């Protein structure tokens, strides 16, 4: 496997398959060869991602599977990809959620299955690109490019106000990004001014060696943080999220939740290591916003009638947890955050899929209009129960492990915020149980004229979409060690570097070894 | 007194000669060709531009840089690069026009000869090394465009467009001529090379006559380039002129005039860097803000593209401001980003206009964003996809040429220390997304008003234009190294 450019394949296989999908014909609603091509491509990508995850040594520090090539030599931008403990799980998760999203949308792709499949695949490719890019121009290209397929998904297949939602989504999330571009350029010139003897470079490893005064760091960090805070989103920059989620095609959201995780991951990869002193200063303030997001998202979520809107605000609360863990700058909390990103992808992915499956049967997302579905569809109910419990953090399931680690770590640095955050767990129980009980129990209610499938429980295709998610929900809940160990090395390295910078010792962040992919795996437990 | 005539180095101006001679042949041939065969003139004009491109490539490899015609012409790679870009724009515009003229019943007449004359003016502009040459070139180019803008003789808006363009154009000439005379008064020369020598180390840089002349010349340029606040004519002229002419005008004129501006300020007036960079700094900020804000409210696609081209000119201007010749590294980055941006702009803007042309019907130009673009993705998926790419590129979204252009421009601005320009640039880019993306939203999310009618057939020449623009827009966005290296190789503005 060492000779295979596995990351490039993960980025470009979906893109090539997407182009193929675009030229295949549509055969009317819910037909045509495009989605089969898309599914096969996404399964191949998933197989590669699983290999990557298995092959990634637990506890390893430094980057693996690095790929470098010259790209725009005139400005020093290069094609540079790599994975380490910070992103390997997320790459796997993206590759997993794509076939799930395709299966869940199988006959809900509207007028044009080929466009739907193509946009999903493009989203996968660009998200994996943004997750693995280690050159800041390349990263920015993917970061902005991943908005385009999402935008097109909303604009083409979205709800009644899709035009407005698509525009708001795109403009809101790119405003912050553009300031990040200016900050990237600023760091780039600082670096080339400090290292006149070497060629200018946008490579992260090179830019990390730049000395930046604390005052300047503050501004540059804010420019990066604004982009990520909007993407994440942090309260009060979250207003695009409910509009986007309610107007987007619900099954596309299974994958779209990855967009926000790229924002969270980017804090760890770029903003914090590049500006350690400023992070130490500013992150506690952002942690307050994250905590507000937990509580606010929970309360608003509990008041929603629309199931998708409820899940959108619950995502806000979950992302608040993830952010709180990141901003605690504690090894355990950060590991918890990374794991919680995976957990949120699994549970939110499963819930969005299930809500879409319910809506396909009863024709509405209105929680007040449905009830007592448990009697009709026991299997669907069972799956829903598992996903909802995972989302509210029941011990024994994955959500508990992540939230526990986050709170454990956060208590050491922000005891007050962690306490407030704990109440967020209670709120999660309120809104999740309200959703679950409201839809599944009580008097049997479903709008008349429900679809022809109203009588049927989950089909094998729907089960196939849910099974991997539910399996992982239980697996991570019972035995999270294989996942946690893979994040360990990178996180401890990161935290050590930050601590050194905070104590005011001269910044000696060693750039990751250039030939890390070639060195034999270090000691593994 | 005997005046020795300067040696005639006709080889140096081969591209100009080819196009000018081609224009004359086309003008004569028009008399003898039956009306039904007149599209052939279009292909003749296309061939002429391609031969001229060949001549540029030949000169590129030959003895450059060199001065010709008593130093009034500077043949260097900078000029050749700009000429090639202009000629590509012209070739695509000609292809755009062939079926458009027939469809809109505009009649061929002098259309293609005029276009070639205009192109010859643009080429001369790119090589001009003297304010007089510059002036003549600008006249040749403008006269042709005045007539082309009014070539839809039956339409009042087209006539209005031509008159407005003519009046404002003449007005701006007034500024240029007066400014030129003041500069001559202060320095005793109009030649770029001589100006540079005269200003170096002289006490002239504070001369009020010279500075007033510079200010007037810059105002003239601002009119020609449609920089805010001298842009008022642009929306009316662009929307009134036949779409194919607008496409040509918005690309060729901008490219050649920017080249002339860059050659004047960095080749002749580097000693006045502080003065002209401050003036252009202010113009760039106003242009980026006004152009992009005004575009938001437009409902007519041609007016929107007109304001968009104003905003785009603002971004190019950012890189011109950063062209400080005292810092060679900074200057190279800035000038190469001007060239790259102009190249990228040529393809993405022409592509957008090509889609507008493709949608036009004989009785109705189909320009209304709400009415005619809504639901286009369902009726004509390929055209809509192409338009989406051009809009994303104009909006500066990655994987397109427009993003690379903006990246290079902002990079140059920050390197030169003009980070406020970069900040205003990125913020206005975000604003600009509102109107570029609205087109995409309309196409993909809107309900079609013309659902019942058959989709317009896209004629082959137009399809070629679309394909070329599309490939270039994406290719330059993903792998910009080739055009960027060419632009960097073109950075010797002759000033021996």
mmCIF file of N, CA, C and O in Angstrom, chain A residues 134-164:
data_model
loop_
_atom_site.group_PDB
_atom_site.id
_atom_site.type_symbol
_atom_site.label_atom_id
_atom_site.label_comp_id
_atom_site.label_asym_id
_atom_site.label_seq_id
_atom_site.Cartn_x
_atom_site.Cartn_y
_atom_site.Cartn_z
ATOM 1 N N UNK A 134 -2.129 20.013 2.866
ATOM 2 C CA UNK A 134 -1.144 20.555 3.791
ATOM 3 C C UNK A 134 -0.427 21.762 3.214
ATOM 4 O O UNK A 134 0.529 22.268 3.788
ATOM 5 N N UNK A 135 -0.908 22.205 2.062
ATOM 6 C CA UNK A 135 -0.410 23.438 1.478
ATOM 7 C C UNK A 135 -1.552 24.431 1.573
ATOM 8 O O UNK A 135 -2.693 24.085 1.272
ATOM 9 N N UNK A 136 -1.272 25.649 2.010
ATOM 10 C CA UNK A 136 -2.399 26.510 2.339
ATOM 11 C C UNK A 136 -3.198 26.985 1.122
ATOM 12 O O UNK A 136 -4.388 27.222 1.233
ATOM 13 N N UNK A 137 -2.545 27.097 -0.030
ATOM 14 C CA UNK A 137 -3.328 27.458 -1.213
ATOM 15 C C UNK A 137 -4.219 26.287 -1.620
ATOM 16 O O UNK A 137 -5.411 26.452 -1.888
ATOM 17 N N UNK A 138 -3.621 25.108 -1.619
ATOM 18 C CA UNK A 138 -4.395 23.911 -1.969
ATOM 19 C C UNK A 138 -5.560 23.743 -1.005
ATOM 20 O O UNK A 138 -6.706 23.482 -1.397
ATOM 21 N N UNK A 139 -5.271 23.933 0.279
ATOM 22 C CA UNK A 139 -6.310 23.832 1.299
ATOM 23 C C UNK A 139 -7.427 24.831 1.027
ATOM 24 O O UNK A 139 -8.609 24.490 1.051
ATOM 25 N N UNK A 140 -7.042 26.078 0.758
ATOM 26 C CA UNK A 140 -8.059 27.098 0.544
ATOM 27 C C UNK A 140 -8.905 26.776 -0.689
ATOM 28 O O UNK A 140 -10.118 26.992 -0.695
ATOM 29 N N UNK A 141 -8.244 26.262 -1.710
ATOM 30 C CA UNK A 141 -8.978 25.895 -2.919
ATOM 31 C C UNK A 141 -10.053 24.861 -2.591
ATOM 32 O O UNK A 141 -11.221 25.016 -2.943
ATOM 33 N N UNK A 142 -9.672 23.821 -1.872
ATOM 34 C CA UNK A 142 -10.660 22.793 -1.525
ATOM 35 C C UNK A 142 -11.717 23.352 -0.575
ATOM 36 O O UNK A 142 -12.899 23.045 -0.667
ATOM 37 N N UNK A 143 -11.262 24.163 0.359
ATOM 38 C CA UNK A 143 -12.147 24.721 1.384
ATOM 39 C C UNK A 143 -13.288 25.510 0.741
ATOM 40 O O UNK A 143 -14.439 25.390 1.144
ATOM 41 N N UNK A 144 -12.933 26.327 -0.259
ATOM 42 C CA UNK A 144 -13.971 27.098 -0.928
ATOM 43 C C UNK A 144 -14.729 26.228 -1.925
ATOM 44 O O UNK A 144 -15.929 26.371 -2.100
ATOM 45 N N UNK A 145 -13.989 25.317 -2.565
ATOM 46 C CA UNK A 145 -14.629 24.521 -3.615
ATOM 47 C C UNK A 145 -15.700 23.614 -3.042
ATOM 48 O O UNK A 145 -16.676 23.298 -3.709
ATOM 49 N N UNK A 146 -15.564 23.217 -1.775
ATOM 50 C CA UNK A 146 -16.571 22.300 -1.255
ATOM 51 C C UNK A 146 -17.915 23.000 -1.050
ATOM 52 O O UNK A 146 -18.944 22.343 -0.920
ATOM 53 N N UNK A 147 -17.907 24.326 -1.061
ATOM 54 C CA UNK A 147 -19.183 25.026 -0.977
ATOM 55 C C UNK A 147 -19.999 24.855 -2.251
ATOM 56 O O UNK A 147 -21.226 24.875 -2.217
ATOM 57 N N UNK A 148 -19.304 24.709 -3.385
ATOM 58 C CA UNK A 148 -20.016 24.742 -4.662
ATOM 59 C C UNK A 148 -20.975 23.563 -4.823
ATOM 60 O O UNK A 148 -22.158 23.773 -5.103
ATOM 61 N N UNK A 149 -20.526 22.305 -4.624
ATOM 62 C CA UNK A 149 -21.502 21.213 -4.769
ATOM 63 C C UNK A 149 -22.632 21.306 -3.750
ATOM 64 O O UNK A 149 -23.788 21.010 -4.073
ATOM 65 N N UNK A 150 -22.317 21.774 -2.534
ATOM 66 C CA UNK A 150 -23.374 21.904 -1.528
ATOM 67 C C UNK A 150 -24.380 22.950 -1.974
ATOM 68 O O UNK A 150 -25.602 22.759 -1.883
ATOM 69 N N UNK A 151 -23.850 24.053 -2.472
ATOM 70 C CA UNK A 151 -24.697 25.129 -2.973
ATOM 71 C C UNK A 151 -25.604 24.626 -4.091
ATOM 72 O O UNK A 151 -26.808 24.871 -4.103
ATOM 73 N N UNK A 152 -25.016 23.873 -5.007
ATOM 74 C CA UNK A 152 -25.809 23.373 -6.132
ATOM 75 C C UNK A 152 -26.840 22.353 -5.669
ATOM 76 O O UNK A 152 -27.955 22.306 -6.196
ATOM 77 N N UNK A 153 -26.473 21.541 -4.673
ATOM 78 C CA UNK A 153 -27.448 20.585 -4.128
ATOM 79 C C UNK A 153 -28.656 21.323 -3.572
ATOM 80 O O UNK A 153 -29.802 20.938 -3.811
ATOM 81 N N UNK A 154 -28.386 22.388 -2.808
ATOM 82 C CA UNK A 154 -29.505 23.127 -2.225
ATOM 83 C C UNK A 154 -30.308 23.809 -3.328
ATOM 84 O O UNK A 154 -31.532 23.716 -3.380
ATOM 85 N N UNK A 155 -29.588 24.495 -4.230
ATOM 86 C CA UNK A 155 -30.290 25.291 -5.240
ATOM 87 C C UNK A 155 -31.095 24.406 -6.197
ATOM 88 O O UNK A 155 -32.131 24.818 -6.691
ATOM 89 N N UNK A 156 -30.613 23.210 -6.467
ATOM 90 C CA UNK A 156 -31.306 22.366 -7.447
ATOM 91 C C UNK A 156 -32.362 21.491 -6.794
ATOM 92 O O UNK A 156 -33.430 21.279 -7.354
ATOM 93 N N UNK A 157 -32.060 20.954 -5.640
ATOM 94 C CA UNK A 157 -32.942 19.928 -5.071
ATOM 95 C C UNK A 157 -33.597 20.356 -3.766
ATOM 96 O O UNK A 157 -34.253 19.558 -3.116
ATOM 97 N N UNK A 158 -33.397 21.602 -3.368
ATOM 98 C CA UNK A 158 -33.846 22.016 -2.052
ATOM 99 C C UNK A 158 -35.332 22.281 -1.966
ATOM 100 O O UNK A 158 -36.098 22.026 -2.894
ATOM 101 N N UNK A 159 -35.749 22.831 -0.818
ATOM 102 C CA UNK A 159 -37.157 23.086 -0.552
ATOM 103 C C UNK A 159 -37.642 24.340 -1.248
ATOM 104 O O UNK A 159 -37.023 24.844 -2.184
ATOM 105 N N UNK A 160 -38.763 24.872 -0.745
ATOM 106 C CA UNK A 160 -39.423 25.975 -1.437
ATOM 107 C C UNK A 160 -38.565 27.231 -1.456
ATOM 108 O O UNK A 160 -38.573 27.977 -2.427
ATOM 109 N N UNK A 161 -37.822 27.481 -0.390
ATOM 110 C CA UNK A 161 -37.017 28.701 -0.344
ATOM 111 C C UNK A 161 -35.553 28.381 -0.631
ATOM 112 O O UNK A 161 -34.644 28.974 -0.052
ATOM 113 N N UNK A 162 -35.330 27.469 -1.543
ATOM 114 C CA UNK A 162 -33.974 26.994 -1.777
ATOM 115 C C UNK A 162 -33.059 28.071 -2.330
ATOM 116 O O UNK A 162 -31.875 28.115 -2.003
ATOM 117 N N UNK A 163 -33.594 28.949 -3.169
ATOM 118 C CA UNK A 163 -32.755 29.989 -3.749
ATOM 119 C C UNK A 163 -32.156 30.870 -2.670
ATOM 120 O O UNK A 163 -30.952 31.112 -2.626
ATOM 121 N N UNK A 164 -33.025 31.327 -1.778
ATOM 122 C CA UNK A 164 -32.572 32.179 -0.681
ATOM 123 C C UNK A 164 -31.577 31.432 0.202
ATOM 124 O O UNK A 164 -30.512 31.956 0.548
#
